Amino acid sequence: MYAAAYMKVEDMLNGIRNGLLRSNTLLEKIMPLLTPAAIAFGVLNESRLLPFTWLVPWIFAFMTLIGSLKSNLRDLLAVLLKPQKLIILMVILHVVMPLIGWIAAKAFFPGDPYTVTGYVLLFAIPTGVVSVVWVSMHGGNVALTLALILIDTLLSPLIVPGTLHLLMGASVEIQLGEMMKGLLWMVVLPSLAGMLLNQWTKGAAGKVYGPPLAPFVKVGLFIVVSMNGASIARYLKHPDGKLALILFVTFGTVVLGYVIGALVSRRLHWDYENSVAVQFNSGMRNLSAGAVLAVKYFPPAVALPVISGMLFQQILAACSGFVIRSRMRRMQSEDAAAQSTSTSPRETTISS
């Protein structure tokens, strides 16, 4: 009797797990449309969502915890022992791109410190946890990606306020202490908890609980983006020339992140796995965290560049993946042709 009841419970749990895994596969396929749809949902349901915005930091911390279950000390140490690629990625993320964002904003929005601050924040925030999905989907270096996410996340309470202070100075009032505290509770502590839990269970937490919990990260992302969209709905409901210009500048600068990553990997002759990791991580940001920071610690106008980045990031990641796959197929064809050419004289000799 007890055995039959146990079997029923086990079958039910397996059914739930399989359903969650299928849901995650579906959500991964529609990732390019997920964030734009969330912004639209937030704008259309502004009055209903605004009373619940206090939940956003908690939801985001939960998302970060689940996303960090794949991390472990072994992969982190392996990357740290050969840190060249990690250092180059950090330079792209936190030197090159913030400067590009700052220069572009200064050129297109002179005398508008809030919009300029929005672009600096857009490129000061750490790389996105969701980049693991894209890197793994295209056969990239997942260990490098996870190490980068963890280190970048742990350093974010110093890097994000520091970059804003360095580039913006006294132009805009920045709550440095509160922002560092928010990043600590929302991002750093959940990341450490996830990594240590995975380490303590010898990888079981990431393998057993990570996959079925993954769809909740996507659902959480939809909720967070929707609520952030509701927070700036009054700007998006009445589009004007400035909003169009913000969308144009955001698109151009975000594209540059992917392009710079691709050019650097080619210039340094990195292999396919590392090239994929560098390209995605150079272009992707933890924009949901950036939007939370913008809405919580700045005037609403600062959030516009960050929210606009959400419209393009996943779509551009999909386009980047298409380019990567096309390049890989071309390289495979060239290698096959080269092998065919090199073997043909030998075949001729043998036949003669």
PDB file of C-alpha atoms in Angstrom, residues 60-327:
ATOM      1  CA  PHE A  60      15.232  39.568  -8.651  1.00  0.00           C
ATOM      2  CA  ALA A  61      17.166  38.085  -5.723  1.00  0.00           C
ATOM      3  CA  PHE A  62      15.290  34.796  -6.241  1.00  0.00           C
ATOM      4  CA  MET A  63      16.149  34.851  -9.959  1.00  0.00           C
ATOM      5  CA  THR A  64      19.825  35.463  -9.166  1.00  0.00           C
ATOM      6  CA  LEU A  65      19.891  32.600  -6.662  1.00  0.00           C
ATOM      7  CA  ILE A  66      18.496  30.109  -9.189  1.00  0.00           C
ATOM      8  CA  GLY A  67      20.795  31.376 -11.939  1.00  0.00           C
ATOM      9  CA  SER A  68      23.840  30.931  -9.688  1.00  0.00           C
ATOM     10  CA  LEU A  69      23.163  27.251  -8.969  1.00  0.00           C
ATOM     11  CA  LYS A  70      25.289  26.365 -12.012  1.00  0.00           C
ATOM     12  CA  SER A  71      28.387  28.036 -10.550  1.00  0.00           C
ATOM     13  CA  ASN A  72      31.058  26.260  -8.544  1.00  0.00           C
ATOM     14  CA  LEU A  73      34.493  27.022  -7.135  1.00  0.00           C
ATOM     15  CA  ARG A  74      36.276  24.570  -9.434  1.00  0.00           C
ATOM     16  CA  ASP A  75      35.205  26.295 -12.666  1.00  0.00           C
ATOM     17  CA  LEU A  76      35.886  29.687 -11.088  1.00  0.00           C
ATOM     18  CA  LEU A  77      39.421  28.698 -10.072  1.00  0.00           C
ATOM     19  CA  ALA A  78      40.118  27.168 -13.502  1.00  0.00           C
ATOM     20  CA  VAL A  79      39.318  30.492 -15.164  1.00  0.00           C
ATOM     21  CA  LEU A  80      41.211  32.516 -12.548  1.00  0.00           C
ATOM     22  CA  LEU A  81      44.366  30.483 -13.129  1.00  0.00           C
ATOM     23  CA  LYS A  82      44.351  31.664 -16.759  1.00  0.00           C
ATOM     24  CA  PRO A  83      42.661  35.069 -16.441  1.00  0.00           C
ATOM     25  CA  GLN A  84      43.560  36.638 -19.799  1.00  0.00           C
ATOM     26  CA  LYS A  85      40.134  36.169 -21.387  1.00  0.00           C
ATOM     27  CA  LEU A  86      38.378  37.211 -18.185  1.00  0.00           C
ATOM     28  CA  ILE A  87      40.423  40.416 -17.947  1.00  0.00           C
ATOM     29  CA  ILE A  88      39.782  41.273 -21.596  1.00  0.00           C
ATOM     30  CA  LEU A  89      36.044  40.746 -21.107  1.00  0.00           C
ATOM     31  CA  MET A  90      36.033  42.951 -18.002  1.00  0.00           C
ATOM     32  CA  VAL A  91      37.846  45.699 -19.935  1.00  0.00           C
ATOM     33  CA  ILE A  92      35.261  45.514 -22.739  1.00  0.00           C
ATOM     34  CA  LEU A  93      32.367  45.489 -20.273  1.00  0.00           C
ATOM     35  CA  HIS A  94      33.501  48.149 -17.840  1.00  0.00           C
ATOM     36  CA  VAL A  95      35.931  50.410 -19.702  1.00  0.00           C
ATOM     37  CA  VAL A  96      35.183  50.324 -23.425  1.00  0.00           C
ATOM     38  CA  MET A  97      31.379  50.088 -23.394  1.00  0.00           C
ATOM     39  CA  PRO A  98      30.671  52.641 -20.606  1.00  0.00           C
ATOM     40  CA  LEU A  99      32.894  55.122 -22.452  1.00  0.00           C
ATOM     41  CA  ILE A 100      31.041  54.434 -25.719  1.00  0.00           C
ATOM     42  CA  GLY A 101      27.691  54.903 -23.970  1.00  0.00           C
ATOM     43  CA  TRP A 102      28.861  58.122 -22.281  1.00  0.00           C
ATOM     44  CA  ILE A 103      30.320  59.603 -25.498  1.00  0.00           C
ATOM     45  CA  ALA A 104      27.235  58.691 -27.558  1.00  0.00           C
ATOM     46  CA  ALA A 105      24.877  60.157 -24.949  1.00  0.00           C
ATOM     47  CA  LYS A 106      26.936  63.339 -24.661  1.00  0.00           C
ATOM     48  CA  ALA A 107      26.873  63.725 -28.447  1.00  0.00           C
ATOM     49  CA  PHE A 108      23.132  63.112 -28.929  1.00  0.00           C
ATOM     50  CA  PHE A 109      21.770  64.490 -25.627  1.00  0.00           C
ATOM     51  CA  PRO A 110      23.940  67.468 -24.642  1.00  0.00           C
ATOM     52  CA  GLY A 111      22.690  69.250 -21.540  1.00  0.00           C
ATOM     53  CA  ASP A 112      20.549  66.269 -20.480  1.00  0.00           C
ATOM     54  CA  PRO A 113      22.395  64.704 -17.506  1.00  0.00           C
ATOM     55  CA  TYR A 114      19.608  62.224 -16.690  1.00  0.00           C
ATOM     56  CA  THR A 115      19.657  60.583 -20.114  1.00  0.00           C
ATOM     57  CA  VAL A 116      23.468  60.537 -20.109  1.00  0.00           C
ATOM     58  CA  THR A 117      23.370  58.875 -16.685  1.00  0.00           C
ATOM     59  CA  GLY A 118      20.948  56.300 -18.092  1.00  0.00           C
ATOM     60  CA  TYR A 119      23.431  55.328 -20.803  1.00  0.00           C
ATOM     61  CA  VAL A 120      26.323  55.118 -18.351  1.00  0.00           C
ATOM     62  CA  LEU A 121      24.188  52.896 -16.110  1.00  0.00           C
ATOM     63  CA  LEU A 122      23.147  50.795 -19.124  1.00  0.00           C
ATOM     64  CA  PHE A 123      26.775  49.819 -19.713  1.00  0.00           C
ATOM     65  CA  ALA A 124      28.044  49.899 -16.108  1.00  0.00           C
ATOM     66  CA  ILE A 125      25.853  47.052 -14.859  1.00  0.00           C
ATOM     67  CA  PRO A 126      27.298  43.511 -14.909  1.00  0.00           C
ATOM     68  CA  THR A 127      26.875  40.995 -17.687  1.00  0.00           C
ATOM     69  CA  GLY A 128      23.547  39.187 -17.776  1.00  0.00           C
ATOM     70  CA  VAL A 129      22.853  35.808 -16.166  1.00  0.00           C
ATOM     71  CA  VAL A 130      20.741  34.947 -19.208  1.00  0.00           C
ATOM     72  CA  SER A 131      23.926  34.993 -21.329  1.00  0.00           C
ATOM     73  CA  VAL A 132      24.557  31.451 -20.008  1.00  0.00           C
ATOM     74  CA  VAL A 133      21.483  30.334 -21.962  1.00  0.00           C
ATOM     75  CA  TRP A 134      22.738  31.800 -25.239  1.00  0.00           C
ATOM     76  CA  VAL A 135      26.346  30.646 -24.756  1.00  0.00           C
ATOM     77  CA  SER A 136      25.301  27.063 -23.928  1.00  0.00           C
ATOM     78  CA  MET A 137      22.786  26.988 -26.805  1.00  0.00           C
ATOM     79  CA  HIS A 138      25.599  27.781 -29.268  1.00  0.00           C
ATOM     80  CA  GLY A 139      28.296  25.558 -27.775  1.00  0.00           C
ATOM     81  CA  GLY A 140      30.340  28.320 -26.166  1.00  0.00           C
ATOM     82  CA  ASN A 141      32.604  28.300 -23.105  1.00  0.00           C
ATOM     83  CA  VAL A 142      30.083  28.024 -20.259  1.00  0.00           C
ATOM     84  CA  ALA A 143      32.782  27.864 -17.547  1.00  0.00           C
ATOM     85  CA  LEU A 144      34.217  31.224 -18.660  1.00  0.00           C
ATOM     86  CA  THR A 145      30.713  32.697 -18.793  1.00  0.00           C
ATOM     87  CA  LEU A 146      29.786  31.504 -15.309  1.00  0.00           C
ATOM     88  CA  ALA A 147      33.087  32.733 -13.861  1.00  0.00           C
ATOM     89  CA  LEU A 148      32.607  36.116 -15.516  1.00  0.00           C
ATOM     90  CA  ILE A 149      29.027  36.420 -14.244  1.00  0.00           C
ATOM     91  CA  LEU A 150      30.058  35.528 -10.707  1.00  0.00           C
ATOM     92  CA  ILE A 151      33.092  37.843 -10.534  1.00  0.00           C
ATOM     93  CA  ASP A 152      31.315  40.675 -12.322  1.00  0.00           C
ATOM     94  CA  THR A 153      28.341  40.291  -9.987  1.00  0.00           C
ATOM     95  CA  LEU A 154      30.486  40.229  -6.857  1.00  0.00           C
ATOM     96  CA  LEU A 155      32.314  43.375  -7.958  1.00  0.00           C
ATOM     97  CA  SER A 156      29.137  45.206  -9.055  1.00  0.00           C
ATOM     98  CA  PRO A 157      28.638  47.109  -5.767  1.00  0.00           C
ATOM     99  CA  LEU A 158      32.007  48.752  -6.464  1.00  0.00           C
ATOM    100  CA  ILE A 159      32.010  48.912 -10.277  1.00  0.00           C
ATOM    101  CA  VAL A 160      28.517  50.329 -10.903  1.00  0.00           C
ATOM    102  CA  PRO A 161      28.593  53.255  -8.422  1.00  0.00           C
ATOM    103  CA  GLY A 162      32.277  53.851  -9.211  1.00  0.00           C
ATOM    104  CA  THR A 163      31.654  54.114 -12.969  1.00  0.00           C
ATOM    105  CA  LEU A 164      28.697  56.449 -12.439  1.00  0.00           C
ATOM    106  CA  HIS A 165      30.719  58.649 -10.082  1.00  0.00           C
ATOM    107  CA  LEU A 166      33.744  58.704 -12.404  1.00  0.00           C
ATOM    108  CA  LEU A 167      31.839  59.595 -15.587  1.00  0.00           C
ATOM    109  CA  MET A 168      28.999  61.698 -14.155  1.00  0.00           C
ATOM    110  CA  GLY A 169      30.639  63.308 -11.120  1.00  0.00           C
ATOM    111  CA  ALA A 170      28.315  65.820  -9.521  1.00  0.00           C
ATOM    112  CA  SER A 171      26.099  66.180 -12.619  1.00  0.00           C
ATOM    113  CA  VAL A 172      23.441  63.948 -11.058  1.00  0.00           C
ATOM    114  CA  GLU A 173      22.832  63.086  -7.428  1.00  0.00           C
ATOM    115  CA  ILE A 174      23.823  59.447  -6.978  1.00  0.00           C
ATOM    116  CA  GLN A 175      22.895  57.487  -3.866  1.00  0.00           C
ATOM    117  CA  LEU A 176      26.154  55.530  -3.846  1.00  0.00           C
ATOM    118  CA  GLY A 177      25.692  53.903  -0.430  1.00  0.00           C
ATOM    119  CA  GLU A 178      22.098  52.847  -1.033  1.00  0.00           C
ATOM    120  CA  MET A 179      22.932  51.547  -4.502  1.00  0.00           C
ATOM    121  CA  MET A 180      25.811  49.444  -3.175  1.00  0.00           C
ATOM    122  CA  LYS A 181      23.526  48.058  -0.471  1.00  0.00           C
ATOM    123  CA  GLY A 182      20.834  47.245  -3.057  1.00  0.00           C
ATOM    124  CA  LEU A 183      23.333  45.418  -5.294  1.00  0.00           C
ATOM    125  CA  LEU A 184      24.638  43.517  -2.280  1.00  0.00           C
ATOM    126  CA  TRP A 185      21.195  42.198  -1.276  1.00  0.00           C
ATOM    127  CA  MET A 186      19.757  41.728  -4.779  1.00  0.00           C
ATOM    128  CA  VAL A 187      22.760  40.309  -6.599  1.00  0.00           C
ATOM    129  CA  VAL A 188      25.876  39.507  -4.566  1.00  0.00           C
ATOM    130  CA  LEU A 189      24.466  37.533  -1.611  1.00  0.00           C
ATOM    131  CA  PRO A 190      22.064  35.397  -3.729  1.00  0.00           C
ATOM    132  CA  SER A 191      24.932  34.630  -6.141  1.00  0.00           C
ATOM    133  CA  LEU A 192      27.206  33.523  -3.329  1.00  0.00           C
ATOM    134  CA  ALA A 193      24.393  31.465  -1.782  1.00  0.00           C
ATOM    135  CA  GLY A 194      23.695  29.684  -5.083  1.00  0.00           C
ATOM    136  CA  MET A 195      27.363  28.931  -5.745  1.00  0.00           C
ATOM    137  CA  LEU A 196      28.013  27.682  -2.199  1.00  0.00           C
ATOM    138  CA  LEU A 197      24.856  25.543  -2.253  1.00  0.00           C
ATOM    139  CA  ASN A 198      25.978  23.945  -5.518  1.00  0.00           C
ATOM    140  CA  GLN A 199      29.473  23.434  -4.098  1.00  0.00           C
ATOM    141  CA  TRP A 200      28.147  21.979  -0.829  1.00  0.00           C
ATOM    142  CA  THR A 201      25.943  19.464  -2.678  1.00  0.00           C
ATOM    143  CA  LYS A 202      28.825  18.601  -5.055  1.00  0.00           C
ATOM    144  CA  GLY A 203      26.921  19.866  -8.083  1.00  0.00           C
ATOM    145  CA  ALA A 204      23.625  18.157  -7.240  1.00  0.00           C
ATOM    146  CA  ALA A 205      21.805  21.449  -6.619  1.00  0.00           C
ATOM    147  CA  GLY A 206      22.630  22.704 -10.108  1.00  0.00           C
ATOM    148  CA  LYS A 207      21.835  19.422 -11.850  1.00  0.00           C
ATOM    149  CA  VAL A 208      18.744  18.359  -9.875  1.00  0.00           C
ATOM    150  CA  TYR A 209      17.049  21.626  -8.939  1.00  0.00           C
ATOM    151  CA  GLY A 210      18.482  24.056 -11.485  1.00  0.00           C
ATOM    152  CA  PRO A 211      16.727  22.754 -14.641  1.00  0.00           C
ATOM    153  CA  PRO A 212      13.169  22.491 -13.210  1.00  0.00           C
ATOM    154  CA  LEU A 213      13.541  25.907 -11.539  1.00  0.00           C
ATOM    155  CA  ALA A 214      14.853  27.556 -14.732  1.00  0.00           C
ATOM    156  CA  PRO A 215      11.380  28.493 -16.109  1.00  0.00           C
ATOM    157  CA  PHE A 216      10.722  30.471 -12.921  1.00  0.00           C
ATOM    158  CA  VAL A 217      13.706  32.672 -13.820  1.00  0.00           C
ATOM    159  CA  LYS A 218      12.062  33.508 -17.154  1.00  0.00           C
ATOM    160  CA  VAL A 219       8.714  34.140 -15.463  1.00  0.00           C
ATOM    161  CA  GLY A 220      10.455  36.298 -12.869  1.00  0.00           C
ATOM    162  CA  LEU A 221      12.173  38.222 -15.651  1.00  0.00           C
ATOM    163  CA  PHE A 222       8.796  38.875 -17.289  1.00  0.00           C
ATOM    164  CA  ILE A 223       7.356  40.147 -13.989  1.00  0.00           C
ATOM    165  CA  VAL A 224      10.348  42.378 -13.191  1.00  0.00           C
ATOM    166  CA  VAL A 225      10.452  43.895 -16.683  1.00  0.00           C
ATOM    167  CA  SER A 226       6.677  44.414 -16.639  1.00  0.00           C
ATOM    168  CA  MET A 227       6.827  46.306 -13.357  1.00  0.00           C
ATOM    169  CA  ASN A 228       9.750  48.412 -14.540  1.00  0.00           C
ATOM    170  CA  GLY A 229       7.815  49.127 -17.729  1.00  0.00           C
ATOM    171  CA  ALA A 230       4.882  50.277 -15.612  1.00  0.00           C
ATOM    172  CA  SER A 231       7.200  52.638 -13.698  1.00  0.00           C
ATOM    173  CA  ILE A 232       8.074  54.578 -16.853  1.00  0.00           C
ATOM    174  CA  ALA A 233       4.766  54.023 -18.679  1.00  0.00           C
ATOM    175  CA  ARG A 234       4.022  57.741 -18.802  1.00  0.00           C
ATOM    176  CA  TYR A 235       7.065  58.251 -21.030  1.00  0.00           C
ATOM    177  CA  LEU A 236       6.318  55.289 -23.296  1.00  0.00           C
ATOM    178  CA  LYS A 237       2.600  56.074 -23.687  1.00  0.00           C
ATOM    179  CA  HIS A 238       3.383  59.444 -25.259  1.00  0.00           C
ATOM    180  CA  PRO A 239       6.277  58.843 -27.649  1.00  0.00           C
ATOM    181  CA  ASP A 240       8.061  61.836 -29.078  1.00  0.00           C
ATOM    182  CA  GLY A 241      11.200  62.646 -31.035  1.00  0.00           C
ATOM    183  CA  LYS A 242      13.414  62.252 -27.989  1.00  0.00           C
ATOM    184  CA  LEU A 243      12.149  58.737 -27.299  1.00  0.00           C
ATOM    185  CA  ALA A 244      12.774  57.794 -30.935  1.00  0.00           C
ATOM    186  CA  LEU A 245      16.317  59.160 -30.661  1.00  0.00           C
ATOM    187  CA  ILE A 246      16.891  57.199 -27.437  1.00  0.00           C
ATOM    188  CA  LEU A 247      15.787  53.994 -29.184  1.00  0.00           C
ATOM    189  CA  PHE A 248      18.118  54.743 -32.105  1.00  0.00           C
ATOM    190  CA  VAL A 249      21.157  55.459 -29.899  1.00  0.00           C
ATOM    191  CA  THR A 250      20.457  52.445 -27.675  1.00  0.00           C
ATOM    192  CA  PHE A 251      20.208  50.120 -30.663  1.00  0.00           C
ATOM    193  CA  GLY A 252      23.482  51.395 -32.114  1.00  0.00           C
ATOM    194  CA  THR A 253      25.455  51.197 -28.880  1.00  0.00           C
ATOM    195  CA  VAL A 254      24.126  47.755 -27.882  1.00  0.00           C
ATOM    196  CA  VAL A 255      24.993  46.400 -31.345  1.00  0.00           C
ATOM    197  CA  LEU A 256      28.528  47.713 -30.858  1.00  0.00           C
ATOM    198  CA  GLY A 257      28.921  45.492 -27.795  1.00  0.00           C
ATOM    199  CA  TYR A 258      28.339  42.340 -29.856  1.00  0.00           C
ATOM    200  CA  VAL A 259      30.519  43.629 -32.715  1.00  0.00           C
ATOM    201  CA  ILE A 260      33.429  44.510 -30.419  1.00  0.00           C
ATOM    202  CA  GLY A 261      33.282  41.082 -28.789  1.00  0.00           C
ATOM    203  CA  ALA A 262      33.359  39.379 -32.201  1.00  0.00           C
ATOM    204  CA  LEU A 263      36.243  41.550 -33.476  1.00  0.00           C
ATOM    205  CA  VAL A 264      38.347  41.039 -30.349  1.00  0.00           C
ATOM    206  CA  SER A 265      37.952  37.252 -30.457  1.00  0.00           C
ATOM    207  CA  ARG A 266      38.915  37.165 -34.146  1.00  0.00           C
ATOM    208  CA  ARG A 267      41.855  39.510 -33.630  1.00  0.00           C
ATOM    209  CA  LEU A 268      43.220  37.335 -30.828  1.00  0.00           C
ATOM    210  CA  HIS A 269      42.497  34.107 -32.793  1.00  0.00           C
ATOM    211  CA  TRP A 270      40.437  32.494 -30.033  1.00  0.00           C
ATOM    212  CA  ASP A 271      38.788  29.159 -30.688  1.00  0.00           C
ATOM    213  CA  TYR A 272      35.076  28.734 -31.364  1.00  0.00           C
ATOM    214  CA  GLU A 273      33.977  28.127 -27.757  1.00  0.00           C
ATOM    215  CA  ASN A 274      35.741  31.195 -26.380  1.00  0.00           C
ATOM    216  CA  SER A 275      34.666  33.361 -29.330  1.00  0.00           C
ATOM    217  CA  VAL A 276      31.011  32.537 -28.655  1.00  0.00           C
ATOM    218  CA  ALA A 277      31.384  33.333 -24.940  1.00  0.00           C
ATOM    219  CA  VAL A 278      33.133  36.642 -25.601  1.00  0.00           C
ATOM    220  CA  GLN A 279      30.638  37.755 -28.243  1.00  0.00           C
ATOM    221  CA  PHE A 280      27.545  37.143 -26.121  1.00  0.00           C
ATOM    222  CA  ASN A 281      29.022  38.413 -22.866  1.00  0.00           C
ATOM    223  CA  SER A 282      30.285  41.605 -24.505  1.00  0.00           C
ATOM    224  CA  GLY A 283      26.812  42.392 -25.771  1.00  0.00           C
ATOM    225  CA  MET A 284      24.575  41.241 -22.924  1.00  0.00           C
ATOM    226  CA  ARG A 285      23.858  43.031 -19.655  1.00  0.00           C
ATOM    227  CA  ASN A 286      21.825  42.348 -16.553  1.00  0.00           C
ATOM    228  CA  LEU A 287      19.303  44.931 -17.710  1.00  0.00           C
ATOM    229  CA  SER A 288      16.605  43.851 -15.291  1.00  0.00           C
ATOM    230  CA  ALA A 289      19.005  44.709 -12.441  1.00  0.00           C
ATOM    231  CA  GLY A 290      19.869  47.979 -14.168  1.00  0.00           C
ATOM    232  CA  ALA A 291      16.210  48.869 -14.519  1.00  0.00           C
ATOM    233  CA  VAL A 292      15.587  48.114 -10.848  1.00  0.00           C
ATOM    234  CA  LEU A 293      18.484  50.394  -9.878  1.00  0.00           C
ATOM    235  CA  ALA A 294      17.353  53.136 -12.270  1.00  0.00           C
ATOM    236  CA  VAL A 295      13.749  53.113 -11.026  1.00  0.00           C
ATOM    237  CA  LYS A 296      14.701  52.854  -7.357  1.00  0.00           C
ATOM    238  CA  TYR A 297      17.610  55.305  -7.060  1.00  0.00           C
ATOM    239  CA  PHE A 298      17.147  57.824  -9.903  1.00  0.00           C
ATOM    240  CA  PRO A 299      14.486  59.995 -11.540  1.00  0.00           C
ATOM    241  CA  PRO A 300      12.340  58.070 -14.093  1.00  0.00           C
ATOM    242  CA  ALA A 301      14.151  59.659 -17.056  1.00  0.00           C
ATOM    243  CA  VAL A 302      17.324  57.731 -16.164  1.00  0.00           C
ATOM    244  CA  ALA A 303      15.473  54.442 -16.657  1.00  0.00           C
ATOM    245  CA  LEU A 304      14.559  55.137 -20.286  1.00  0.00           C
ATOM    246  CA  PRO A 305      17.888  54.082 -21.879  1.00  0.00           C
ATOM    247  CA  VAL A 306      18.035  50.959 -19.704  1.00  0.00           C
ATOM    248  CA  ILE A 307      14.442  49.949 -20.448  1.00  0.00           C
ATOM    249  CA  SER A 308      14.979  50.659 -24.144  1.00  0.00           C
ATOM    250  CA  GLY A 309      17.952  48.287 -24.030  1.00  0.00           C
ATOM    251  CA  MET A 310      15.557  45.529 -23.009  1.00  0.00           C
ATOM    252  CA  LEU A 311      13.688  45.962 -26.280  1.00  0.00           C
ATOM    253  CA  PHE A 312      16.773  45.025 -28.295  1.00  0.00           C
ATOM    254  CA  GLN A 313      19.048  42.855 -26.173  1.00  0.00           C
ATOM    255  CA  GLN A 314      17.387  39.452 -26.658  1.00  0.00           C
ATOM    256  CA  ILE A 315      16.553  40.117 -30.313  1.00  0.00           C
ATOM    257  CA  LEU A 316      20.169  41.107 -30.987  1.00  0.00           C
ATOM    258  CA  ALA A 317      21.359  38.025 -29.100  1.00  0.00           C
ATOM    259  CA  ALA A 318      19.250  35.882 -31.449  1.00  0.00           C
ATOM    260  CA  CYS A 319      20.729  37.710 -34.465  1.00  0.00           C
ATOM    261  CA  SER A 320      24.220  37.236 -33.045  1.00  0.00           C
ATOM    262  CA  GLY A 321      23.518  33.526 -32.655  1.00  0.00           C
ATOM    263  CA  PHE A 322      22.419  33.360 -36.300  1.00  0.00           C
ATOM    264  CA  VAL A 323      25.696  35.002 -37.384  1.00  0.00           C
ATOM    265  CA  ILE A 324      27.702  32.608 -35.200  1.00  0.00           C
ATOM    266  CA  ARG A 325      25.940  29.550 -36.655  1.00  0.00           C
ATOM    267  CA  SER A 326      26.429  30.827 -40.214  1.00  0.00           C
ATOM    268  CA  ARG A 327      30.129  31.408 -39.576  1.00  0.00           C
TER     269      ARG A 327
END
